[in-house]
mmCIF file of N, CA and C in Angstrom:
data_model
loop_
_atom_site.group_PDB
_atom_site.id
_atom_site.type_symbol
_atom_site.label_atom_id
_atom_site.label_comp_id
_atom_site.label_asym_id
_atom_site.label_seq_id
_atom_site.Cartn_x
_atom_site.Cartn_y
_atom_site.Cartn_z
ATOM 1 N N UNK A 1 87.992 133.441 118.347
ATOM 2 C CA UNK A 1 88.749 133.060 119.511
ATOM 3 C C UNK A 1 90.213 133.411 119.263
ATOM 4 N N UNK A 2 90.871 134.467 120.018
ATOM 5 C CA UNK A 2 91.782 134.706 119.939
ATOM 6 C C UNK A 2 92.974 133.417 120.198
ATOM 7 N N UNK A 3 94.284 133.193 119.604
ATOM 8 C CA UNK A 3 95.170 132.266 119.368
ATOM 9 C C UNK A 3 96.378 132.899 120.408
ATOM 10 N N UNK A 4 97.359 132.461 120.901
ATOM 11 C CA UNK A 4 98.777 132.861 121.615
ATOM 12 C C UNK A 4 99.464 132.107 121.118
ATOM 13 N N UNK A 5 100.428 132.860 120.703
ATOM 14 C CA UNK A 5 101.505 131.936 119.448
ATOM 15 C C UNK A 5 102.235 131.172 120.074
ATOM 16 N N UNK A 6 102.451 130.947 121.557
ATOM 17 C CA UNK A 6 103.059 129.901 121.788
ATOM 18 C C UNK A 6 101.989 128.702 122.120
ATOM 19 N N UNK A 7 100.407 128.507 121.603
ATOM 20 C CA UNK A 7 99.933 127.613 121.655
ATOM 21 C C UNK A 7 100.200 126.530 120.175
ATOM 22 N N UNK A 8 100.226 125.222 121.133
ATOM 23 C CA UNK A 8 100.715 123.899 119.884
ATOM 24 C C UNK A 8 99.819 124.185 119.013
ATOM 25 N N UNK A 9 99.715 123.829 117.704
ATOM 26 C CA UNK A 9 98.883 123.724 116.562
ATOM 27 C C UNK A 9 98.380 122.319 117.035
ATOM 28 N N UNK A 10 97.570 122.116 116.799
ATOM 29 C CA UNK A 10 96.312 120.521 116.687
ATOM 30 C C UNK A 10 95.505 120.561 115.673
ATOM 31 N N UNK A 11 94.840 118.917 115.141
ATOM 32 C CA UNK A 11 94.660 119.087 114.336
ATOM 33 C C UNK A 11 93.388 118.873 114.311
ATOM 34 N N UNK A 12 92.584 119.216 112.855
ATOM 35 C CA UNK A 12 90.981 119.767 113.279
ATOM 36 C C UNK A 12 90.169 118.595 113.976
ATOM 37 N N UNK A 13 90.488 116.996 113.828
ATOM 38 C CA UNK A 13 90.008 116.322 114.960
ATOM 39 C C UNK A 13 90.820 115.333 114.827
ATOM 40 N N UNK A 14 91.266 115.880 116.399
ATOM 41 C CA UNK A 14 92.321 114.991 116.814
ATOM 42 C C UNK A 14 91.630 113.288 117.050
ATOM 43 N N UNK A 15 92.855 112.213 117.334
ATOM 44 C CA UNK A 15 92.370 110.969 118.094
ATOM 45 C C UNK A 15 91.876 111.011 119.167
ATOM 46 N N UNK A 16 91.788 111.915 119.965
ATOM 47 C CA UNK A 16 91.391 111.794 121.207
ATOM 48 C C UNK A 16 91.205 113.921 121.722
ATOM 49 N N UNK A 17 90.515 114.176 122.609
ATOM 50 C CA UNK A 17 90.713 115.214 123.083
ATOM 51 C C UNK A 17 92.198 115.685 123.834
ATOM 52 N N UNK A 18 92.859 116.695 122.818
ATOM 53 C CA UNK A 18 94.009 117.615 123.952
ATOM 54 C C UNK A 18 95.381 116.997 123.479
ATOM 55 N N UNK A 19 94.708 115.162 122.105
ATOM 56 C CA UNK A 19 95.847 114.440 121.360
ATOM 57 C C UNK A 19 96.582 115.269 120.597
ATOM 58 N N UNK A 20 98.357 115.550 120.704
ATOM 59 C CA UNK A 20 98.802 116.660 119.105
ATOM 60 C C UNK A 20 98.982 114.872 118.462
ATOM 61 N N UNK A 21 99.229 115.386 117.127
ATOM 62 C CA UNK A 21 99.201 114.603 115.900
ATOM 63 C C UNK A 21 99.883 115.170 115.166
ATOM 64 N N UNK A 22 101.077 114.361 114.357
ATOM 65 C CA UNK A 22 101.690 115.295 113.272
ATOM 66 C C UNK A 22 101.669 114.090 112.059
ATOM 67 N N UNK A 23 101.835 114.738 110.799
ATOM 68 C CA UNK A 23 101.956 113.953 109.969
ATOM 69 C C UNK A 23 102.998 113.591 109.211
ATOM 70 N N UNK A 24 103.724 112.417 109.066
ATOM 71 C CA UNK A 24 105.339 112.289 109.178
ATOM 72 C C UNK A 24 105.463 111.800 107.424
ATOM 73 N N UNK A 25 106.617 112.162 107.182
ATOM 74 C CA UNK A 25 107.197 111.970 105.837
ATOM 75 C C UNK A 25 107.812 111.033 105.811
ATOM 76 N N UNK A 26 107.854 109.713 105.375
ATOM 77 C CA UNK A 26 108.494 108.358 104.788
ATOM 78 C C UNK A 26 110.171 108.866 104.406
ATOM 79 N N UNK A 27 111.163 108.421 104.799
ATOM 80 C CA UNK A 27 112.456 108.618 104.881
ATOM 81 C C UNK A 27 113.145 107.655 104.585
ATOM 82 N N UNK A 28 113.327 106.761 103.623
ATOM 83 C CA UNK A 28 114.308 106.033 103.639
ATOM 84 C C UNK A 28 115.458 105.670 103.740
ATOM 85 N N UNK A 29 115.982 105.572 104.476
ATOM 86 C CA UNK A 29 117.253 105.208 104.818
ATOM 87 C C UNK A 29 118.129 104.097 104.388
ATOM 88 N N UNK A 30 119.434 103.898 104.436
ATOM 89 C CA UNK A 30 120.315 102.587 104.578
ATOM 90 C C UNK A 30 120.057 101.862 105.794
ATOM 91 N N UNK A 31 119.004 101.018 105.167
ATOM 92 C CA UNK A 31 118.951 99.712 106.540
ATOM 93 C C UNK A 31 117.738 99.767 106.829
ATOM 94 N N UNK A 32 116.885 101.045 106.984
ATOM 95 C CA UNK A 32 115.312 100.965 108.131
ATOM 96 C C UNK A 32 115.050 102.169 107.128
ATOM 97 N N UNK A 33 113.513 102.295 107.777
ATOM 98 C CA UNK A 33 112.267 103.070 107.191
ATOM 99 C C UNK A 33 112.491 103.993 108.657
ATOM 100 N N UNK A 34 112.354 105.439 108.144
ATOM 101 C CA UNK A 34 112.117 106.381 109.196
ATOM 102 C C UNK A 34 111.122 107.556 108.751
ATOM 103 N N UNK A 35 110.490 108.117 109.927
ATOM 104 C CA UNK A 35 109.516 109.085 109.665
ATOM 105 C C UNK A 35 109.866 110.868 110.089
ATOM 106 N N UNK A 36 110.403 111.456 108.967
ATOM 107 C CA UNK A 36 110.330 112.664 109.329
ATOM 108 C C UNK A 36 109.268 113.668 109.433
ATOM 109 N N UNK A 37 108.906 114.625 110.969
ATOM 110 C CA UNK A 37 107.788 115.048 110.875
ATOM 111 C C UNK A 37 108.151 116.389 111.695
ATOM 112 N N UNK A 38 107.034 117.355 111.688
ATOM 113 C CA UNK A 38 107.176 118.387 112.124
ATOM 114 C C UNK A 38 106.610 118.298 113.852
ATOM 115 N N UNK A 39 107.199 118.911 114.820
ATOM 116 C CA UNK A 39 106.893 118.759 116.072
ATOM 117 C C UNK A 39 105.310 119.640 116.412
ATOM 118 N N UNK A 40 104.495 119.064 116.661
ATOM 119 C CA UNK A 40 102.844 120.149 116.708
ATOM 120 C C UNK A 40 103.801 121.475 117.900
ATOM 121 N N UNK A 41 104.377 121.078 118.408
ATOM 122 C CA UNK A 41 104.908 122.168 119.459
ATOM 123 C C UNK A 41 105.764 122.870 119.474
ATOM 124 N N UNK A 42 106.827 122.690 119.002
ATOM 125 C CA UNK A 42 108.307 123.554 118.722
ATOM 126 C C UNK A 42 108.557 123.565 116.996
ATOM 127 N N UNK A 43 107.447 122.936 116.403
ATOM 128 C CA UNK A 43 107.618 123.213 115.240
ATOM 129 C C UNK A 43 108.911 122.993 114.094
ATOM 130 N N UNK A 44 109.751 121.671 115.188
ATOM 131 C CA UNK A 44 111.082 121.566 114.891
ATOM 132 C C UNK A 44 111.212 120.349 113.300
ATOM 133 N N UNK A 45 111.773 120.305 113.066
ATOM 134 C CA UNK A 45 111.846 118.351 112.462
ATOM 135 C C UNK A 45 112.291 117.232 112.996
ATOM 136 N N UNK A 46 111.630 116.561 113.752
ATOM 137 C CA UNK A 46 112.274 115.492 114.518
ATOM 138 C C UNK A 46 111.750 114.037 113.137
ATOM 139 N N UNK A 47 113.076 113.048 113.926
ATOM 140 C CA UNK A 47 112.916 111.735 113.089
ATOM 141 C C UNK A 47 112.599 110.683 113.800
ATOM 142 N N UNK A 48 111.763 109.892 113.682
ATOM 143 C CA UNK A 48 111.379 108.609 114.695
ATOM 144 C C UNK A 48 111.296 107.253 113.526
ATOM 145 N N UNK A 49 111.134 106.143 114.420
ATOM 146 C CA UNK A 49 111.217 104.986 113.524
ATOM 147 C C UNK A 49 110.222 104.112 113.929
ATOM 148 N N UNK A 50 109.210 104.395 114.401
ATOM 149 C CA UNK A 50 107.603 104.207 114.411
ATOM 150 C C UNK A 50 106.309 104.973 114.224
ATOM 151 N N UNK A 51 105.473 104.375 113.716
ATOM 152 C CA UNK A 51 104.167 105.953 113.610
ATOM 153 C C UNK A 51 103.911 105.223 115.404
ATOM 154 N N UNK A 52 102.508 106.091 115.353
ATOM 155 C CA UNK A 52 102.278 106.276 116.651
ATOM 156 C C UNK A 52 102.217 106.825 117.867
ATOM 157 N N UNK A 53 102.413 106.623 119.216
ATOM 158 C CA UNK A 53 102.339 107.893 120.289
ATOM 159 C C UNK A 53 104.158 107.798 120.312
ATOM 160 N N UNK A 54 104.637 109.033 120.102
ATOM 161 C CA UNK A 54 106.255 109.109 119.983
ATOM 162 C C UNK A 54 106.525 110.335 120.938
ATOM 163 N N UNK A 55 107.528 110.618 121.723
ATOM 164 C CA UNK A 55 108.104 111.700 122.024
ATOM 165 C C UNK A 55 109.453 112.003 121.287
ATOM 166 N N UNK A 56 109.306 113.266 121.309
ATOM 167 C CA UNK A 56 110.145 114.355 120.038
ATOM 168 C C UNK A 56 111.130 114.408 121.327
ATOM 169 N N UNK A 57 112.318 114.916 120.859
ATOM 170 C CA UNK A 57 113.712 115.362 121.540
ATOM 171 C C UNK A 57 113.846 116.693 122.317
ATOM 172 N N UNK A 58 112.593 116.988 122.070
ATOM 173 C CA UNK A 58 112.200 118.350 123.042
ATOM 174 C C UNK A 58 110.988 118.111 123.822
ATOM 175 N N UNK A 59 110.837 116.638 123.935
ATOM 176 C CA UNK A 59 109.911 116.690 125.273
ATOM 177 C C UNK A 59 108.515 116.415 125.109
ATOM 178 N N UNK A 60 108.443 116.743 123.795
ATOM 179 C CA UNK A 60 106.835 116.513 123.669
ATOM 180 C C UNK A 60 106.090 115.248 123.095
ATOM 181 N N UNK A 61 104.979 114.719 123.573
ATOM 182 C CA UNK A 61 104.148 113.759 123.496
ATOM 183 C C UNK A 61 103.296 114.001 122.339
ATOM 184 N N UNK A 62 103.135 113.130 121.218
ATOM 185 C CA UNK A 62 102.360 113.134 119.626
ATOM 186 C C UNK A 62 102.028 112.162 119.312
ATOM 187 N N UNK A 63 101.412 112.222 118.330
ATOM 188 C CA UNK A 63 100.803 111.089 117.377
ATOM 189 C C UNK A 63 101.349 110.857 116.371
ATOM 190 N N UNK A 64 102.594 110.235 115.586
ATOM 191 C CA UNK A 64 102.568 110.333 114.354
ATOM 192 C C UNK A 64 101.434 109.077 114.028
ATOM 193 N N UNK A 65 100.366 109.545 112.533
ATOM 194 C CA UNK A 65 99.560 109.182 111.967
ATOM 195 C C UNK A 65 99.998 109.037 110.618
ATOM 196 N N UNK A 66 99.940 107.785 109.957
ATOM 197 C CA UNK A 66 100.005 107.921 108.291
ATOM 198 C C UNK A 66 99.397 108.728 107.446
ATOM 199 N N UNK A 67 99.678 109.206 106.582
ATOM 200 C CA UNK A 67 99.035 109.991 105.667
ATOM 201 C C UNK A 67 97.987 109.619 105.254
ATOM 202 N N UNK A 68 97.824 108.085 104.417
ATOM 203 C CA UNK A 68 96.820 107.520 104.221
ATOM 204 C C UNK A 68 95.892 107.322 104.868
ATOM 205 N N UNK A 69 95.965 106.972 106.246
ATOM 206 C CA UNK A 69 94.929 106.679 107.057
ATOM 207 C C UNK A 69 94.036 108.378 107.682
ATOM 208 N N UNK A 70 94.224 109.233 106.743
ATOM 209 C CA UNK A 70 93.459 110.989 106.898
ATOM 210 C C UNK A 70 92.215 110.473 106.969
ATOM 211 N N UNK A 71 91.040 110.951 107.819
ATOM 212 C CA UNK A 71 89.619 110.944 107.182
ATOM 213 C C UNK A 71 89.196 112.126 105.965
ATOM 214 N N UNK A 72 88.430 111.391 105.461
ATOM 215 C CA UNK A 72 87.785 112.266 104.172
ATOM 216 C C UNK A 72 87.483 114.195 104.599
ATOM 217 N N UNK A 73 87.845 114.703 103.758
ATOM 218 C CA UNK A 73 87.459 116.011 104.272
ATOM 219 C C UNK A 73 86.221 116.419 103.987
#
């Protein structure tokens, strides 16, 4: 199946059908816990301060997911 590079990356099973998901890096900061992660869509680094359904600064709707919580491969 051919790919078009401006399609989002997803991941091999998502939470839900059509869900992006990224997987965010633990950031500690002065004061709070933050999650740096890669955008499934613009491929940018955005920072948020919850896992969960988050929108990135370019618009797009994700999942950040903990690392730990991966299913087994």
């Amino acid at each position: 199946m051919p790919h078009k590079a401006d399609d989002p990356q997803q991941s091999l099973f998502p939470a839900e059908p059509g869900t992006l998901t990224a997987r965010p890096l633990v950031l500690v900061t002065r004061g709070r816990v933050e999650y740096l992660a890669h955008c499934p869509k613009c491929r940018d680094w955005h920072r948020h301060v919850h896992l969960g359904n988050v929108t990135g600064p370019c618009g797009t709707d994700y999942e950040l997911q903990a690392r730990r919580e991966r299913g087994a491969a």
